[in-house]
Amino acid sequence: MNWEPVIGLEVHLQLATRSKIFSGSATTFGAAPNTQASAVDLAMPGMLPVLNEQAVRYAVLFGLGIDAEIGRRSVFDRKNYFYPDLPKGYQISQFAEPIVGRGQFEIVLGDGTSKTVGITRAHLEEDAGKSLHEDYHGQTGIDLNRAGTPLLEIVTEPELASAEEAVAYLKALHSLVLYLGISDGNMAEGSMRCDINISLRPAGSDTLGTRAEIKNVNSFRFVEKAIAHEIERQAELLDSGGSVVQETRLYDAERDETRPMRSKEVATDYRYFPEPDLLPVVLEESLIEELRATLPELPTAKRQRFQDQYGLSAYDAGVLADSRALADYFEAVAGTCSDAKLAANWVQVELLGQLNREGLTIGDCPLAPDALGGLLARILDETISGKIAKQIFEAMWQGEGDADSIIEARGLRQVSDSGAIAAMVDAALAGNPEQVAQYAAADDQKRKKLIGYFVGQVMKTSKGQANPALVNQLLAEKLPD
Amino acid sequence: MSLGAEQLERLAALARLRIDPGEAPALKDALERILGLAEELAAADTTGIDPLANPLDAVQPLRADTVTESNRRDAFQAIAPAVEDGLYLVPRVVE
């Protein structure tokens, strides 16, 4: 049978607040265990939650960023389950009235087509602590530093049809939340964790099959592998006449498999009810409008503008608009040198290449955009060739100064003096009579190759500094017809 | 409303309560009466009435996003039954 996967994702996004969602404890990652766990986070008797304004603002920003309905009034609920890293015995979450309602946003797939993904809802909740099961003499160690860290849980419609689409969605979401500045998006530190709901149905059918949920997958690559693995598992099961059990599974990256969570880890009835310790959250229209006014240009809009304004290809626009920092860098380079396509090319090939080689991000780039723009301006005014520019780029990267001073110090200025170049061309022809004779007898195709040879000779004599356009022009004039 | 033995067991499991078999009949009785009250409440006509999340006619005040708590781990852990390396130790929760 030809099965069609139906995938929905729930992303838990840690919001970039300084303090926790319901207490004044710090949220810094990597602190010594339990040094950021206050009486509220520990659920000491009598402690009451007070909602963090910034968490609310970030949630609203996200809602505005996906063009969603904003819950003018939202309510917190208790989600009840017992686990030692949840000291209260319930998680404060939102159930019936979330802060962000239906929205959508656009993702671009590998083949360049785009798809709109529906967002069902996004709600605020608190994170739990961490349980460490190893090394404590048969006991479990509990670190409550993470307990109470604000999360935005973002739920998609079951509209993704492949592992590729799921990953494209996650990358687009990652890019969006970084643009909005609402999360650090650091997946290795657990700032963005993903639950995957997945079911199969016969291709073309519109009824949903029974789904399995894969919990807590924390990298793009693992999402891709977990989905691929789960599709295979369910297809095998269905093809052999079996049925999928609705259950929660864990993805084991080391063994590249999903397996059912032990029943003890699965709460079967959360018994949600309104949190009596918190009042309904009411958002004033003025706050929403204030936040709307701070929205930056978002990735989808920026991608489109880069194509319209600078004539970039969809692919190039996508790469450059992927992060706000890279997009800003590119636009600054383009502004300095006034040639957006040249800027796009250099930023993507030379700059990103160098950053990759050194394991740096655009934020750590040692080269200021106007310095790179200054170098490109020297290509455009024909002071140097593109080839020499790469040498200078290396030197600038090493901190040898700006393009102009390196050109002067190393004497790299392109030779555009036609008299000097003519002399070099004459010498090249005189020194290679055999090739000149071959040229005279050759057809067009062979002639092209031979011109390449003569250009090479002149470049060698000029140490790469002869203006290539001028060399070609003079060769054409001086070679026999 | 009558409660089966299985339902009672499930409720106890969700609440992490261990029920002495001798206590079960009395507990079942008491719970059935509580559920009877809930049924009575559920029978009230609520047409046109919005769900009430909180009886107070007020909205949630918000606090500024500032760190106001300092590290008081030593004080908290002084009353914990078992700690090690700054962690609270609890009975192992996975097999």
mmCIF file of N, CA, C and O in Angstrom, chain A residues 299-331:
data_model
loop_
_atom_site.group_PDB
_atom_site.id
_atom_site.type_symbol
_atom_site.label_atom_id
_atom_site.label_comp_id
_atom_site.label_asym_id
_atom_site.label_seq_id
_atom_site.Cartn_x
_atom_site.Cartn_y
_atom_site.Cartn_z
ATOM 1 N N PRO A 299 11.109 37.190 7.948
ATOM 2 C CA PRO A 299 11.868 36.478 6.900
ATOM 3 C C PRO A 299 11.157 36.388 5.551
ATOM 4 O O PRO A 299 11.783 36.628 4.515
ATOM 5 N N THR A 300 9.868 36.045 5.567
ATOM 6 C CA THR A 300 9.159 35.874 4.291
ATOM 7 C C THR A 300 9.134 37.189 3.505
ATOM 8 O O THR A 300 9.406 37.217 2.302
ATOM 9 N N ALA A 301 8.822 38.274 4.200
ATOM 10 C CA ALA A 301 8.759 39.578 3.545
ATOM 11 C C ALA A 301 10.146 39.997 3.059
ATOM 12 O O ALA A 301 10.314 40.549 1.968
ATOM 13 N N LYS A 302 11.147 39.721 3.880
ATOM 14 C CA LYS A 302 12.513 40.129 3.521
ATOM 15 C C LYS A 302 12.986 39.362 2.287
ATOM 16 O O LYS A 302 13.602 39.921 1.384
ATOM 17 N N ARG A 303 12.676 38.056 2.261
ATOM 18 C CA ARG A 303 13.055 37.236 1.115
ATOM 19 C C ARG A 303 12.471 37.807 -0.174
ATOM 20 O O ARG A 303 13.141 37.948 -1.183
ATOM 21 N N GLN A 304 11.201 38.180 -0.104
ATOM 22 C CA GLN A 304 10.529 38.725 -1.273
ATOM 23 C C GLN A 304 11.156 40.058 -1.671
ATOM 24 O O GLN A 304 11.431 40.313 -2.844
ATOM 25 N N ARG A 305 11.427 40.908 -0.676
ATOM 26 C CA ARG A 305 11.997 42.224 -0.979
ATOM 27 C C ARG A 305 13.374 42.074 -1.609
ATOM 28 O O ARG A 305 13.724 42.806 -2.543
ATOM 29 N N PHE A 306 14.171 41.136 -1.118
ATOM 30 C CA PHE A 306 15.513 40.951 -1.693
ATOM 31 C C PHE A 306 15.423 40.578 -3.171
ATOM 32 O O PHE A 306 16.261 40.979 -3.974
ATOM 33 N N GLN A 307 14.389 39.804 -3.513
ATOM 34 C CA GLN A 307 14.217 39.449 -4.925
ATOM 35 C C GLN A 307 13.768 40.663 -5.727
ATOM 36 O O GLN A 307 14.291 40.940 -6.802
ATOM 37 N N ASP A 308 12.791 41.400 -5.194
ATOM 38 C CA ASP A 308 12.238 42.545 -5.935
ATOM 39 C C ASP A 308 13.230 43.691 -6.028
ATOM 40 O O ASP A 308 13.463 44.260 -7.087
ATOM 41 N N GLN A 309 13.825 44.034 -4.883
ATOM 42 C CA GLN A 309 14.648 45.238 -4.830
ATOM 43 C C GLN A 309 16.036 45.023 -5.426
ATOM 44 O O GLN A 309 16.575 45.901 -6.084
ATOM 45 N N TYR A 310 16.613 43.848 -5.195
ATOM 46 C CA TYR A 310 18.005 43.636 -5.617
ATOM 47 C C TYR A 310 18.126 42.672 -6.794
ATOM 48 O O TYR A 310 19.237 42.396 -7.252
ATOM 49 N N GLY A 311 16.978 42.105 -7.219
ATOM 50 C CA GLY A 311 17.025 41.166 -8.337
ATOM 51 C C GLY A 311 17.735 39.858 -7.997
ATOM 52 O O GLY A 311 18.300 39.205 -8.862
ATOM 53 N N LEU A 312 17.721 39.473 -6.708
ATOM 54 C CA LEU A 312 18.373 38.218 -6.326
ATOM 55 C C LEU A 312 17.472 37.027 -6.669
ATOM 56 O O LEU A 312 16.253 37.163 -6.756
ATOM 57 N N SER A 313 18.070 35.862 -6.853
ATOM 58 C CA SER A 313 17.281 34.651 -7.071
ATOM 59 C C SER A 313 16.590 34.282 -5.760
ATOM 60 O O SER A 313 17.002 34.725 -4.681
ATOM 61 N N ALA A 314 15.527 33.450 -5.877
ATOM 62 C CA ALA A 314 14.798 33.028 -4.670
ATOM 63 C C ALA A 314 15.752 32.316 -3.712
ATOM 64 O O ALA A 314 15.693 32.490 -2.496
ATOM 65 N N TYR A 315 16.660 31.520 -4.283
ATOM 66 C CA TYR A 315 17.599 30.779 -3.435
ATOM 67 C C TYR A 315 18.513 31.732 -2.662
ATOM 68 O O TYR A 315 18.647 31.632 -1.438
ATOM 69 N N ASP A 316 19.138 32.663 -3.392
ATOM 70 C CA ASP A 316 20.051 33.616 -2.738
ATOM 71 C C ASP A 316 19.312 34.444 -1.680
ATOM 72 O O ASP A 316 19.816 34.651 -0.576
ATOM 73 N N ALA A 317 18.111 34.890 -2.041
ATOM 74 C CA ALA A 317 17.327 35.692 -1.090
ATOM 75 C C ALA A 317 17.029 34.875 0.166
ATOM 76 O O ALA A 317 17.095 35.386 1.280
ATOM 77 N N GLY A 318 16.750 33.573 -0.030
ATOM 78 C CA GLY A 318 16.454 32.702 1.106
ATOM 79 C C GLY A 318 17.652 32.547 2.026
ATOM 80 O O GLY A 318 17.526 32.620 3.244
ATOM 81 N N VAL A 319 18.830 32.336 1.442
ATOM 82 C CA VAL A 319 20.047 32.171 2.258
ATOM 83 C C VAL A 319 20.317 33.453 3.048
ATOM 84 O O VAL A 319 20.567 33.426 4.252
ATOM 85 N N LEU A 320 20.235 34.597 2.355
ATOM 86 C CA LEU A 320 20.614 35.859 3.002
ATOM 87 C C LEU A 320 19.581 36.326 4.022
ATOM 88 O O LEU A 320 19.934 36.979 5.004
ATOM 89 N N ALA A 321 18.297 35.965 3.798
ATOM 90 C CA ALA A 321 17.259 36.417 4.739
ATOM 91 C C ALA A 321 17.074 35.444 5.893
ATOM 92 O O ALA A 321 16.267 35.675 6.774
ATOM 93 N N ASP A 322 17.827 34.363 5.903
ATOM 94 C CA ASP A 322 17.644 33.338 6.921
ATOM 95 C C ASP A 322 17.850 33.867 8.331
ATOM 96 O O ASP A 322 17.129 33.524 9.247
ATOM 97 N N SER A 323 18.851 34.713 8.507
ATOM 98 C CA SER A 323 18.991 35.348 9.817
ATOM 99 C C SER A 323 19.018 36.856 9.635
ATOM 100 O O SER A 323 19.483 37.368 8.623
ATOM 101 N N ARG A 324 18.483 37.516 10.641
ATOM 102 C CA ARG A 324 18.395 38.966 10.577
ATOM 103 C C ARG A 324 19.790 39.580 10.504
ATOM 104 O O ARG A 324 20.040 40.534 9.772
ATOM 105 N N ALA A 325 20.726 38.986 11.257
ATOM 106 C CA ALA A 325 22.087 39.523 11.294
ATOM 107 C C ALA A 325 22.744 39.408 9.926
ATOM 108 O O ALA A 325 23.415 40.337 9.457
ATOM 109 N N LEU A 326 22.550 38.264 9.273
ATOM 110 C CA LEU A 326 23.159 38.071 7.957
ATOM 111 C C LEU A 326 22.516 39.005 6.934
ATOM 112 O O LEU A 326 23.211 39.618 6.109
ATOM 113 N N ALA A 327 21.181 39.140 7.016
ATOM 114 C CA ALA A 327 20.469 40.017 6.086
ATOM 115 C C ALA A 327 20.951 41.462 6.248
ATOM 116 O O ALA A 327 21.204 42.160 5.260
ATOM 117 N N ASP A 328 21.099 41.895 7.504
ATOM 118 C CA ASP A 328 21.569 43.262 7.753
ATOM 119 C C ASP A 328 22.984 43.440 7.223
ATOM 120 O O ASP A 328 23.329 44.472 6.649
ATOM 121 N N TYR A 329 23.809 42.424 7.428
ATOM 122 C CA TYR A 329 25.199 42.476 6.963
ATOM 123 C C TYR A 329 25.231 42.641 5.446
ATOM 124 O O TYR A 329 25.901 43.523 4.903
ATOM 125 N N PHE A 330 24.443 41.774 4.784
ATOM 126 C CA PHE A 330 24.405 41.831 3.321
ATOM 127 C C PHE A 330 23.969 43.210 2.846
ATOM 128 O O PHE A 330 24.583 43.802 1.953
ATOM 129 N N GLU A 331 22.908 43.739 3.462
ATOM 130 C CA GLU A 331 22.403 45.038 2.994
ATOM 131 C C GLU A 331 23.413 46.156 3.240
ATOM 132 O O GLU A 331 23.511 47.092 2.455
#
